[in-house]
Coordinates of C-alpha atoms in Angstrom, one line a residue:
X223 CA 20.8 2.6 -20.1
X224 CA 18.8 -0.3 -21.2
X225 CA 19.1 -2.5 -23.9
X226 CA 16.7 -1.3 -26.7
X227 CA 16.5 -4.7 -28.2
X228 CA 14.9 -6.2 -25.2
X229 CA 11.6 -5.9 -23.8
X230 CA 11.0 -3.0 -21.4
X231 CA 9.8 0.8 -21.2
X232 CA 11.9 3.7 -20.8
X233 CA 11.7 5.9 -18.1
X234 CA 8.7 9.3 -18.2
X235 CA 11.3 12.4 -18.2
X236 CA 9.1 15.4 -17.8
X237 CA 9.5 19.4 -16.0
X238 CA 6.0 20.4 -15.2
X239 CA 4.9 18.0 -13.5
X240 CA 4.1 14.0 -13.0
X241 CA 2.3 11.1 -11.8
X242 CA 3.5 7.4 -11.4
X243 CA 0.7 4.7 -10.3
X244 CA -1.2 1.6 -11.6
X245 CA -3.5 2.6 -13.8
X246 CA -3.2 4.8 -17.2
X247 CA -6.8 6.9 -16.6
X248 CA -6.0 8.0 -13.2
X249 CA -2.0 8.7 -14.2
X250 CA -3.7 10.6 -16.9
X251 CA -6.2 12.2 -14.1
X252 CA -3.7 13.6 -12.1
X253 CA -1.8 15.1 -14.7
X254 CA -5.6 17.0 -15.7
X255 CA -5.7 18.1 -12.5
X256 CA -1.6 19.8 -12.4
X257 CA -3.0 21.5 -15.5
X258 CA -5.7 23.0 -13.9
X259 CA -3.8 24.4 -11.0
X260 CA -3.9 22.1 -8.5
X261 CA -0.8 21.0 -6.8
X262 CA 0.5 17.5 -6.3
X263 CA -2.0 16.9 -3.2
X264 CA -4.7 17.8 -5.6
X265 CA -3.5 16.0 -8.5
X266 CA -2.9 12.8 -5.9
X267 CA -6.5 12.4 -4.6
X268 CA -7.8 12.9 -7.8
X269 CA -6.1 10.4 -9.1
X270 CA -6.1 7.8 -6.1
X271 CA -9.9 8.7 -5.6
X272 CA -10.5 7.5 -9.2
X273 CA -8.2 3.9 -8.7
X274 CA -10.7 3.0 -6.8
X275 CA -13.3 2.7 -10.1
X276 CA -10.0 1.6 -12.1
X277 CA -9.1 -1.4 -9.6
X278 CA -12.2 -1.6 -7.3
X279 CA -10.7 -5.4 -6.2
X280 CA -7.6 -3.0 -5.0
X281 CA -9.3 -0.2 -3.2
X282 CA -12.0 2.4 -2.6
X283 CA -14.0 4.6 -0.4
X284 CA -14.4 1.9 2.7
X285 CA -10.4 1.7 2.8
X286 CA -7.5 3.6 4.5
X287 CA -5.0 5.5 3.1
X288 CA -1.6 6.8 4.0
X289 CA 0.4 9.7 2.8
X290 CA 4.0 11.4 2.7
X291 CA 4.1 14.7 1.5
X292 CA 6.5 17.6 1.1
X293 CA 6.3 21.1 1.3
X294 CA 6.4 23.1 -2.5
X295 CA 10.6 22.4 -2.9
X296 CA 10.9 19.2 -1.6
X297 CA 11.6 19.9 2.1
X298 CA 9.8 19.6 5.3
X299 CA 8.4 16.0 4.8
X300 CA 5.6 15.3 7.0
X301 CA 3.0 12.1 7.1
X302 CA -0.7 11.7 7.6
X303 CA -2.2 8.7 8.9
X304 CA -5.8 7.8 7.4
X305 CA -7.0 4.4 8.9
X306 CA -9.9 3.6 10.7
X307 CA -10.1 1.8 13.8
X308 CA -12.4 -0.9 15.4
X309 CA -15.4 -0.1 16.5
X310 CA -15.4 0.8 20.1
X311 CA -17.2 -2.3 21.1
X312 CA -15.0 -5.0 19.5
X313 CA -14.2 -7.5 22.0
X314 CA -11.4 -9.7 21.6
X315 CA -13.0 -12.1 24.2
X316 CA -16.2 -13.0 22.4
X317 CA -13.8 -13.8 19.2
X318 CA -11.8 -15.9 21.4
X319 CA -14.9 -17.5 23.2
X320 CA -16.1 -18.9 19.6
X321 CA -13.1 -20.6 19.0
X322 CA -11.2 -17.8 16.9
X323 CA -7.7 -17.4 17.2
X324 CA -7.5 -15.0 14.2
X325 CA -10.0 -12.2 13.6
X326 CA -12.0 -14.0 10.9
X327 CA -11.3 -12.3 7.8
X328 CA -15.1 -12.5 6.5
X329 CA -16.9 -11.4 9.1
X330 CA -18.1 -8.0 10.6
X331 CA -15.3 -8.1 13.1
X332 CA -12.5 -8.1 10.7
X333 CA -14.2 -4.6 9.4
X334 CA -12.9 -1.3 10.5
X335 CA -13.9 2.2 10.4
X336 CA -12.9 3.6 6.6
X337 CA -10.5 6.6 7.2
X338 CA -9.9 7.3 3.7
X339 CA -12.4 10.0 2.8
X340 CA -12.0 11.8 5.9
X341 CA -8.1 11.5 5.0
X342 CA -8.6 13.1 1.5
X343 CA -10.7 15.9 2.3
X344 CA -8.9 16.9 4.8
X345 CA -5.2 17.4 2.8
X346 CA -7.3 18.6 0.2
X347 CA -8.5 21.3 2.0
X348 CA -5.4 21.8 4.6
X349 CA -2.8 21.5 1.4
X350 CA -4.4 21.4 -2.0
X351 CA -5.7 24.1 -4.2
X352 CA -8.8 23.5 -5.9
X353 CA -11.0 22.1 -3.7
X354 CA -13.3 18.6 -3.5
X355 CA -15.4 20.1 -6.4
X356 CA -12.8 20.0 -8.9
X357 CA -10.5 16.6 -7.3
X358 CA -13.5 14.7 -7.2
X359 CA -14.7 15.5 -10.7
X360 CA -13.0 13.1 -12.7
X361 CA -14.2 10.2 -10.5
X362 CA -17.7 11.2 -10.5
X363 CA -18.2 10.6 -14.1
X364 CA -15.8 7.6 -14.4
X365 CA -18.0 5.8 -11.7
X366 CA -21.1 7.4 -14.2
X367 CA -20.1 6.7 -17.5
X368 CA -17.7 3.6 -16.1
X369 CA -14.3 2.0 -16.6
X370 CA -12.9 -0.7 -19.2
X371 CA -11.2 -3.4 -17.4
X372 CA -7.4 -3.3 -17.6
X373 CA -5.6 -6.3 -17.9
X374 CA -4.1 -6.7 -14.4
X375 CA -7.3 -6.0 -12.8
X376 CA -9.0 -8.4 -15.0
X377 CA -6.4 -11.1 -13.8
X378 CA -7.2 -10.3 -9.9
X379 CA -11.2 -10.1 -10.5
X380 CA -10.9 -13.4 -11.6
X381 CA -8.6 -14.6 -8.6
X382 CA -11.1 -12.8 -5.8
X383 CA -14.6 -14.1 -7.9
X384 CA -15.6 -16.0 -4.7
X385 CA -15.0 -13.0 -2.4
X386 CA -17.6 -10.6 -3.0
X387 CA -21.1 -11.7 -0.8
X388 CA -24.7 -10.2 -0.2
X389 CA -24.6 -6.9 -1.8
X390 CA -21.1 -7.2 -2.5
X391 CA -22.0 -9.8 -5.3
X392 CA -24.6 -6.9 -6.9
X393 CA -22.2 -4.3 -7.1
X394 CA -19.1 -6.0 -8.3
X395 CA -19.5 -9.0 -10.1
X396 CA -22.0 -9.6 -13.5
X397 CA -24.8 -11.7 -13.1
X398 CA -22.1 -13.4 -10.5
X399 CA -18.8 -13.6 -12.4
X400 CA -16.1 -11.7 -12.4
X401 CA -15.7 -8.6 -15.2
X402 CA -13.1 -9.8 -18.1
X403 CA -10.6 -7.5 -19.6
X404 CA -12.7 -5.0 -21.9
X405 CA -16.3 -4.9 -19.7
X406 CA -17.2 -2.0 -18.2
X407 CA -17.4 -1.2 -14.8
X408 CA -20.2 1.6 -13.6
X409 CA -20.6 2.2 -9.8
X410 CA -23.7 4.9 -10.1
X411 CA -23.9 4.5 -6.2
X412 CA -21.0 5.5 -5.9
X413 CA -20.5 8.7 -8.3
X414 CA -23.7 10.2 -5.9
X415 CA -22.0 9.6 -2.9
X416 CA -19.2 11.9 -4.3
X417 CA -21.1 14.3 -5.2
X418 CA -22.2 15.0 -1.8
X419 CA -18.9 14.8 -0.1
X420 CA -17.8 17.3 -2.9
X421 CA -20.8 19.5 -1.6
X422 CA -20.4 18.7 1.9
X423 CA -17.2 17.1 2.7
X424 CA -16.3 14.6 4.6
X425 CA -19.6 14.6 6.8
X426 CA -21.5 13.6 4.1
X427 CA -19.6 9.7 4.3
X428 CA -19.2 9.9 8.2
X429 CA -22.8 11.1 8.9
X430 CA -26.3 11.2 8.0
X431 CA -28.0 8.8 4.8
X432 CA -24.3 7.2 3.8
X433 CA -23.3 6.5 7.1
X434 CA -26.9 5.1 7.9
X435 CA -26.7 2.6 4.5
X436 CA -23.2 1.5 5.5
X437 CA -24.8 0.9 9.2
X438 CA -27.5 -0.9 8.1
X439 CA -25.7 -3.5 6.2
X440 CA -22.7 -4.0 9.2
X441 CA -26.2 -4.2 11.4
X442 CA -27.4 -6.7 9.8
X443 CA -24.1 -9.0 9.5
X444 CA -23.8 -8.5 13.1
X445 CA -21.4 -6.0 13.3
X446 CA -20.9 -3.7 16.2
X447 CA -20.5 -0.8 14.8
X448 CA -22.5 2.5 15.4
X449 CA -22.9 5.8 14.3
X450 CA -20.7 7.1 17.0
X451 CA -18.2 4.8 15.5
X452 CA -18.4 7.1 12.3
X453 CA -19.1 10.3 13.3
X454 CA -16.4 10.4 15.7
X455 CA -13.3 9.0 13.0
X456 CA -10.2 11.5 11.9
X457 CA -7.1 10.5 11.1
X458 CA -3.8 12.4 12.1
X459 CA -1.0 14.2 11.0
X460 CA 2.3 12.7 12.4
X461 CA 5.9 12.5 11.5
X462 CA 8.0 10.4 9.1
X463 CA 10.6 8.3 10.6
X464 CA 13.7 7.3 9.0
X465 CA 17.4 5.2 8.7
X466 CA 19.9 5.6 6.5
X467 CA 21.2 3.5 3.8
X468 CA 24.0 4.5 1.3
X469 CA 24.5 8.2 1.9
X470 CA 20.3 8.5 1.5
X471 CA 17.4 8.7 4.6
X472 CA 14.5 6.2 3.9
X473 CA 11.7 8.1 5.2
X474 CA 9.1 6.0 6.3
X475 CA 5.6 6.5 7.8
X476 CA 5.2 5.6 11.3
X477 CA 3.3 3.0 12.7
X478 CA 0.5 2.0 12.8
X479 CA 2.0 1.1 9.3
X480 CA 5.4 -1.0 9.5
X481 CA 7.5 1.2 7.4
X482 CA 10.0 0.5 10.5
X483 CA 10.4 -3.3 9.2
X484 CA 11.8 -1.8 5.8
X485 CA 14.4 0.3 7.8
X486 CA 15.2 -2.4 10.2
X487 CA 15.5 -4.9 6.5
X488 CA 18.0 -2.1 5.7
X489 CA 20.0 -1.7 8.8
X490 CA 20.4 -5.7 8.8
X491 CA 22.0 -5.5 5.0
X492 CA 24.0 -2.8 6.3
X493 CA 26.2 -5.6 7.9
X494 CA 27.0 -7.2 4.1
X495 CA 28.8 -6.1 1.3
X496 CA 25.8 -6.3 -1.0
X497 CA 27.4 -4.2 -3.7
X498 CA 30.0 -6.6 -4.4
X499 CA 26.9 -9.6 -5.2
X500 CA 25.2 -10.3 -7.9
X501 CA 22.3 -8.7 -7.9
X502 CA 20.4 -11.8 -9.3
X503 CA 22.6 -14.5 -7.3
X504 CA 21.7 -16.7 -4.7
X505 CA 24.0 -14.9 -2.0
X506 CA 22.4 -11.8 -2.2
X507 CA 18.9 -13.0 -2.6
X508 CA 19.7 -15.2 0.7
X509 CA 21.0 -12.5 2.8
X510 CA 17.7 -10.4 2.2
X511 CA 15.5 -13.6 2.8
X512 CA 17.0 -13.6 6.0
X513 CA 17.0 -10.2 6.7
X514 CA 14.1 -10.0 5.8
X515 CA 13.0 -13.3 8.5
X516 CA 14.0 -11.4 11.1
X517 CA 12.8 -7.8 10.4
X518 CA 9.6 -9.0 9.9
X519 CA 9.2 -11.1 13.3
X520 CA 10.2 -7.7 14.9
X521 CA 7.3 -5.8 13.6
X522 CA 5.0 -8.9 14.2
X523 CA 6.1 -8.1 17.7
X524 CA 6.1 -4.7 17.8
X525 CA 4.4 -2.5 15.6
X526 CA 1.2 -1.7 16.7
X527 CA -1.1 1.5 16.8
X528 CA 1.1 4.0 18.4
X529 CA -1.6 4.9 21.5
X530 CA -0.9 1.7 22.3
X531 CA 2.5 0.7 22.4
X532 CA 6.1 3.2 21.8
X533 CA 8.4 0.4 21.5
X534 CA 9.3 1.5 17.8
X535 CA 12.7 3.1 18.8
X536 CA 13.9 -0.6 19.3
X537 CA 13.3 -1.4 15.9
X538 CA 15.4 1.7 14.8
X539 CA 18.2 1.5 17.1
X540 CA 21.2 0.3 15.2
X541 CA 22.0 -2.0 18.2
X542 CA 18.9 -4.2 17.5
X543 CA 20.1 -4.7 13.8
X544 CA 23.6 -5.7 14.3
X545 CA 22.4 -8.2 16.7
X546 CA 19.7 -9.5 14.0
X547 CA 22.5 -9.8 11.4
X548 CA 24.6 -11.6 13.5
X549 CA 22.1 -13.9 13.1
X550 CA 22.6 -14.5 9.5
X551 CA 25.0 -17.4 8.1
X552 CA 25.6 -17.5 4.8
X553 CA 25.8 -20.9 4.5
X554 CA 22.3 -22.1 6.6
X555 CA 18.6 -20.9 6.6
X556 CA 17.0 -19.6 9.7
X557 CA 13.7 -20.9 9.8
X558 CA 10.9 -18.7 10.5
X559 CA 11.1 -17.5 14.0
X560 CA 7.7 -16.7 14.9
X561 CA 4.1 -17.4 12.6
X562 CA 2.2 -14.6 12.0
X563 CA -0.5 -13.8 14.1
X564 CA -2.2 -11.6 12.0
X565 CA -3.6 -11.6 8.2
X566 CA -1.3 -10.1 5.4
X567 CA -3.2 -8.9 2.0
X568 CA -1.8 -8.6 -1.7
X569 CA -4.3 -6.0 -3.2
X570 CA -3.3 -2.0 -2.7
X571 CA -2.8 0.7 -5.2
X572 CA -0.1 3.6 -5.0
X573 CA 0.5 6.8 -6.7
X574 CA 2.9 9.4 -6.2
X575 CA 2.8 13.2 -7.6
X576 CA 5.6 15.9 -8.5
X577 CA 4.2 19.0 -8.9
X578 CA 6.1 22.0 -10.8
X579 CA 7.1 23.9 -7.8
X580 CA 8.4 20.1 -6.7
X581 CA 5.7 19.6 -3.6
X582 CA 6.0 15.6 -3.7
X583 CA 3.3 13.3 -2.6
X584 CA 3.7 9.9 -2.0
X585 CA 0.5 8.4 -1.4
X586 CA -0.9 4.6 -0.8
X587 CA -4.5 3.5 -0.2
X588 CA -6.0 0.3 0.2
X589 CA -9.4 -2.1 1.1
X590 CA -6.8 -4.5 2.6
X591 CA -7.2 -7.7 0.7
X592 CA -8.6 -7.9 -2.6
X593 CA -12.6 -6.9 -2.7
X594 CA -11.9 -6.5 1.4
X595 CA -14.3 -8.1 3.1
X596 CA -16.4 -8.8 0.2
X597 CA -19.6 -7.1 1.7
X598 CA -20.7 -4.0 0.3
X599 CA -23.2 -1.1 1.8
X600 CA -26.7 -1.8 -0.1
X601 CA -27.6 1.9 -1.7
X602 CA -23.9 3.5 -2.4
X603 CA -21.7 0.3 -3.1
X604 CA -19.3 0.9 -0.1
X605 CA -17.2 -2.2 -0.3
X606 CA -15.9 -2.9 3.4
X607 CA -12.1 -3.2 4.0
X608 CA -11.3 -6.1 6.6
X609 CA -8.3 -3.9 7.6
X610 CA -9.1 -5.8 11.0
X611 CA -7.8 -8.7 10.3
X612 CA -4.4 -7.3 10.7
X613 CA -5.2 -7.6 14.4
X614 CA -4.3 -10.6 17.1
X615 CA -6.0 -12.1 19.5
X616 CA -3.2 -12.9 21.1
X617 CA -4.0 -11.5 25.4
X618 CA -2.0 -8.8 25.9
X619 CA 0.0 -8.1 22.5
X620 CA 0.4 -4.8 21.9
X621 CA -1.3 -5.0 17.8
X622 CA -4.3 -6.9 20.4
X623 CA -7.9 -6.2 19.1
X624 CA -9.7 -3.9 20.9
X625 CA -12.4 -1.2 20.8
X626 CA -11.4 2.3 19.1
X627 CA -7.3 1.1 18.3
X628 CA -5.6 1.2 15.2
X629 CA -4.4 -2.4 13.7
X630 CA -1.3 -2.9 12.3
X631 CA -1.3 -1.7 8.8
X632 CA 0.9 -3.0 6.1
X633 CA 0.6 -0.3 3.2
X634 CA 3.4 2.0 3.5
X635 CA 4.3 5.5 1.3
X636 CA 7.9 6.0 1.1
X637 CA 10.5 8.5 0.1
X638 CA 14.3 9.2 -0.4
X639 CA 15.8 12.1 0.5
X640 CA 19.2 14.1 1.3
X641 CA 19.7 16.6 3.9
X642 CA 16.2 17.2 4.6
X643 CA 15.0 17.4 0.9
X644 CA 12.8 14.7 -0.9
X645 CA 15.0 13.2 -4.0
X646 CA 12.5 10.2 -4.8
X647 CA 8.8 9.7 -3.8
X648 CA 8.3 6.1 -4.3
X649 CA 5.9 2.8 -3.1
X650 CA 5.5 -0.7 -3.3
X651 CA 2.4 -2.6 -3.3
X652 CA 1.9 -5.8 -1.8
X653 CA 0.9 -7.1 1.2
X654 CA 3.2 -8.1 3.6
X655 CA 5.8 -7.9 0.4
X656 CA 6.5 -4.0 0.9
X657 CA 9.0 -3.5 3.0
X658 CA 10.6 -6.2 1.7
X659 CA 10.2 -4.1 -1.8
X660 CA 11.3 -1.1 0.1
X661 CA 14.3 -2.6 0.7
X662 CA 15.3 -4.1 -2.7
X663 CA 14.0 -0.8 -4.7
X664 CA 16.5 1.3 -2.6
X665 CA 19.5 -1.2 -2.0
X666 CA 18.9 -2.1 -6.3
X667 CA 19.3 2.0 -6.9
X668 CA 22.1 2.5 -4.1
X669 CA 24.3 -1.0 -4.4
X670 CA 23.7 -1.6 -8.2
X671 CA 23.3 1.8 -9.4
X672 CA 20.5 0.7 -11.5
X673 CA 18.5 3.3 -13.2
X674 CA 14.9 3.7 -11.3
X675 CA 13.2 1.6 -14.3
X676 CA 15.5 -1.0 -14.2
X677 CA 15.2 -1.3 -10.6
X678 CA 11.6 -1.5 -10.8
X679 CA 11.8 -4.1 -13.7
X680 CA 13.9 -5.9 -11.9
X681 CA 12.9 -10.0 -10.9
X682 CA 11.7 -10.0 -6.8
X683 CA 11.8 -12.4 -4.0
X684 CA 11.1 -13.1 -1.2
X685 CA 10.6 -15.5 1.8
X686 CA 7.4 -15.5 3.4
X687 CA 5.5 -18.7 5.0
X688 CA 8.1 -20.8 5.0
X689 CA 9.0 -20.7 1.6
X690 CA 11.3 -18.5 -0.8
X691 CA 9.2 -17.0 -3.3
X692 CA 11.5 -16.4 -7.0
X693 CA 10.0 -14.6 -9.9
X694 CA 10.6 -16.4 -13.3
X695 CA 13.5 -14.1 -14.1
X696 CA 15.9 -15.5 -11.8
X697 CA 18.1 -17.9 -13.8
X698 CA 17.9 -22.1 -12.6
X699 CA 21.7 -21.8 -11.3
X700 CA 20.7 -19.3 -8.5
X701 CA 17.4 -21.6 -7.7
X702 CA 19.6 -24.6 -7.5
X703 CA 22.0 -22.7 -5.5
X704 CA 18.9 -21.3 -2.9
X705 CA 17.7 -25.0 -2.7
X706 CA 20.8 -26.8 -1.9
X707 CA 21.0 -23.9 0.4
X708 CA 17.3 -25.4 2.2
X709 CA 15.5 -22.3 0.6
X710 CA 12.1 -23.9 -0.2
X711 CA 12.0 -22.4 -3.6
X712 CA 9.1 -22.1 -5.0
X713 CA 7.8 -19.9 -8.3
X714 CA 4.5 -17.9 -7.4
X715 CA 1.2 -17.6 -9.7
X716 CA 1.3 -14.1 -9.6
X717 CA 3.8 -11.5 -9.6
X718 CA 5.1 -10.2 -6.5
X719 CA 3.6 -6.5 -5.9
X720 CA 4.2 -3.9 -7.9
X721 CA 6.0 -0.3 -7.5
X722 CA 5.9 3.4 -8.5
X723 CA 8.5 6.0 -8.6
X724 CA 9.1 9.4 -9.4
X725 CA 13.1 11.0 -8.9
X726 CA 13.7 14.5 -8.5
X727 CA 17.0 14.6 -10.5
X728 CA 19.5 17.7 -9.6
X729 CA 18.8 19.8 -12.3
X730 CA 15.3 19.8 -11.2
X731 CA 13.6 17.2 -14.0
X732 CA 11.8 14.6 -13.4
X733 CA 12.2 10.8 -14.0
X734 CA 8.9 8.6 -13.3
X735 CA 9.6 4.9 -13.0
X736 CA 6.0 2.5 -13.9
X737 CA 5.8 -1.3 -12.4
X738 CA 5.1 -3.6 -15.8
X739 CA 3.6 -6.2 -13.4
X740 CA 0.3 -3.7 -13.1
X741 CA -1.8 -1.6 -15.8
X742 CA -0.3 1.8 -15.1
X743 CA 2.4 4.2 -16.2
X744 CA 4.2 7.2 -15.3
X745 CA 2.8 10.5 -17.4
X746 CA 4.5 14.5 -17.3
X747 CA 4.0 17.2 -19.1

């Protein structure tokens, strides 16, 4: 239990139903939508649908999204992969022939196919209950009547202000600044093109006047794209894969997405007696930079769109980590093994959903970096993801861009269960920081027993371009200790990610665990 005499929230206990993510109005969304009827996919959608008008830097409709979900008791956990791919006439070569050794993260090529409408509307209608009508309701009128700015998102608005360009600039900054906590944000564009996917479904974004204003403006920034490109998207359902860790399975979503780096992190940590650390001391916060080193150079190696490569048993087998931890001294820092040949972004949102007969859905849905690629479609406000910038142009890698494929995805829904049933439906946003959050949620509940607040609440690091990232909680001793270690310790100007969690408890109620480093909360009923 925590100390009641120190800063902190409690826990959300509730046996109806509840909703954990990063903003209050869509929390409170989704819980509207259990008390209609609809189950936790409805209540989900709803409720991610609307983050995109709560934290528009964060997400929207030209993103991706990913999803875990359960069947109505918690069992049969199945995944469905939402992201776009490249148009089919990306070419690597012409990148590479104007002197680009990255995909340009500004630029028409770094753009991909958004997958997250097509993903919604089709769980809504293959598992939800009330149909686009009713899920899209809520977001039609916020996007109408319009938002206050929260706090958090005020902070990241402010960060991105020189990101949004052309008609970018019109639809999501004021008179070219940034929105300040308070202001309101309207996205009447927007609340129309809902309407017609509520009337018509996902053919109304892929096809016809929406998919001819988003064309125009990728047109005319010399994009490839066509309407081919659109017309011709759908995601697909696939299954979780998962590792062990404590007595629980960490089931992960497959790639395209690098969930397998957060199992691999796991696997390595197997190899250490974490329990017996201090949670907050250098030794542990050392072995999971490293583990964390080396588990992400595997999937910078590895994890690519799954037509494309099938190598993701080698990150799984338990061979592969006990070799990796072998690696690890506890007395030296590797350094990085491998730069990153691919962008990572900060800017996601998450939500996860309980429902009263306990269908779980853990759910994660993202423009890729914050405002994505800036541009925005002229007539209905689209803002672009640059989702392909998580491509290479490396000849011959596997995560390589090319036309129609997948890139490597970094946003990641998780879950926890025991012998086939779900127990907690969690997330971490973040960038390249969420396996790495994966990790420390789980290893924080399971090595530390902290409660799921706690572990949430909990200070973060981690080690990512060459230097060791520490929240201001840790103490100076452990810094000291990281440094004389040759950690390159450094404090960051914002917080690192941010997490949602709901746990099924065994006599069936409900805890929900809320990130303080964003806006949101966990609500029940």
């Amino acid at each position: 239990m925590r100390d009641f005499q120190l800063p902190g929230r409690s826990a959300l206990y509730a046996s109806n139903g509840l909703c954990a993510t990063s903003h209050p109005l869509a929390a409170q969304t989704a819980i509207d939508i259990l008390k209609q009827g609809g189950n936790a996919m409805d209540a989900a959608i709803a409720g991610a649908v609307l983050l995109g008008f709560c934290e528009p830097q964060s997400t929207g409709l030209g993103g991706d999204c990913f999803a875990l979900f359960t069947d109505p008791g918690g069992g049969n956990i199945r995944a469905f992969n939402g992201s776009g791919r490249a148009p089919a006439a990306a070419d690597p070569d012409a990148l590479r022939a104007q002197g680009h050794d990255i995909v340009p993260e500004y630029d028409a090529a770094a753009i991909t196919i958004p997958g997250a409408v097509e993903g919604f509307c089709r769980l809504a209608a293959d598992h939800g209950r009330l149909g686009l009508e009713a899920i899209l309701a809520p977001s039609i009128r916020y996007a109408e009547e319009g938002v206050p700015v929260a706090p958090r998102v005020a902070f990241d608005w402010q960060a991105a202000r020189d990101v949004p360009r052309g008609h970018g600039k019109t639809h999501y900054l004021s008179g070219g600044a940034p929105l300040p906590v308070g202001a309101i944000f309207r996205s009447p564009g927007q609340a129309e093109l809902l309407r017609r996917v509520a009337r018509d479904g996902a053919d109304a974004f892929y096809t016809g006047e929406i998919a001819e204003d988003m064309l125009s403006t990728l047109t005319a920034l010399g994009g490839v794209h066509t309407a081919d490109d659109f017309a011709s998207h759908r995601g697909n359902y696939t299954d979780a894969i998962s590792g062990t860790y404590g007595g629980k399975d960490l089931l992960e979503h497959p790639p395209n997405g690098q969930g397998a780096t957060a199992i691999l992190m796991l696997n390595i940590l197997k190899h250490f007696d974490l329990s017996g650390l201090d949670p907050l001391g250098p030794e542990r916060t050392h072995l999971e930079a490293e583990a964390a080193k080396l588990a992400y150079d595997a999937r910078n190696r590895l994890i690519a769109d799954p037509d494309h490569t099938t190598r993701i048993a080698h990150m799984l087998a338990p061979e592969t980590a006990a070799k990796l931890a072998a690696l690890i001294r506890p007395d030296a820092v590797i350094a990085d093994p491998v730069p990153l040949t691919e962008s990572v972004h900060r800017d996601t949102v998450y939500i996860t959903v309980v429902d009263r007969d306990r269908m779980a859905v853990s759910m994660i849905y993202s423009i890729f970096h914050s405002f994505g690629s800036g541009y925005a479609s002229e007539k209905f406000s689209v803002l672009f993801q640059n989702r392909g910038a998580g491509f290479c142009l490396s000849p011959g890698h596997p995560n390589e861009l090319g036309g129609g494929k997948r890139p490597m995805h970094t946003i990641i829904p998780a879950m926890l269960a025991e012998n086939g049933q779900a127990t907690t439906s969690f997330g971490v946003m973040g960038g390249a920081y969420q396996p790495c959050g994966h990790a420390r949620y789980v290893s924080n509940r399971l090595d530390y027993g902290m409660e799921a607040q706690t572990a949430l609440d909990a200070p973060r690091a981690f080690a990512e371009e060459g230097v060791l990232k520490l929240e201001r909680g840790y103490s100076e001793a452990t810094r000291a200790a990281l440094s004389d270690l040759g950690h390159k310790v450094v404090t960051p100007d914002a917080p690192i990610g941010g997490a949602q969690a709901i746990t099924i408890l065994p006599d069936g109620v409900l805890e929900g665990a809320s990130d303080p480093r964003k806006d949101g909360c966990a609500l029940g009923y």
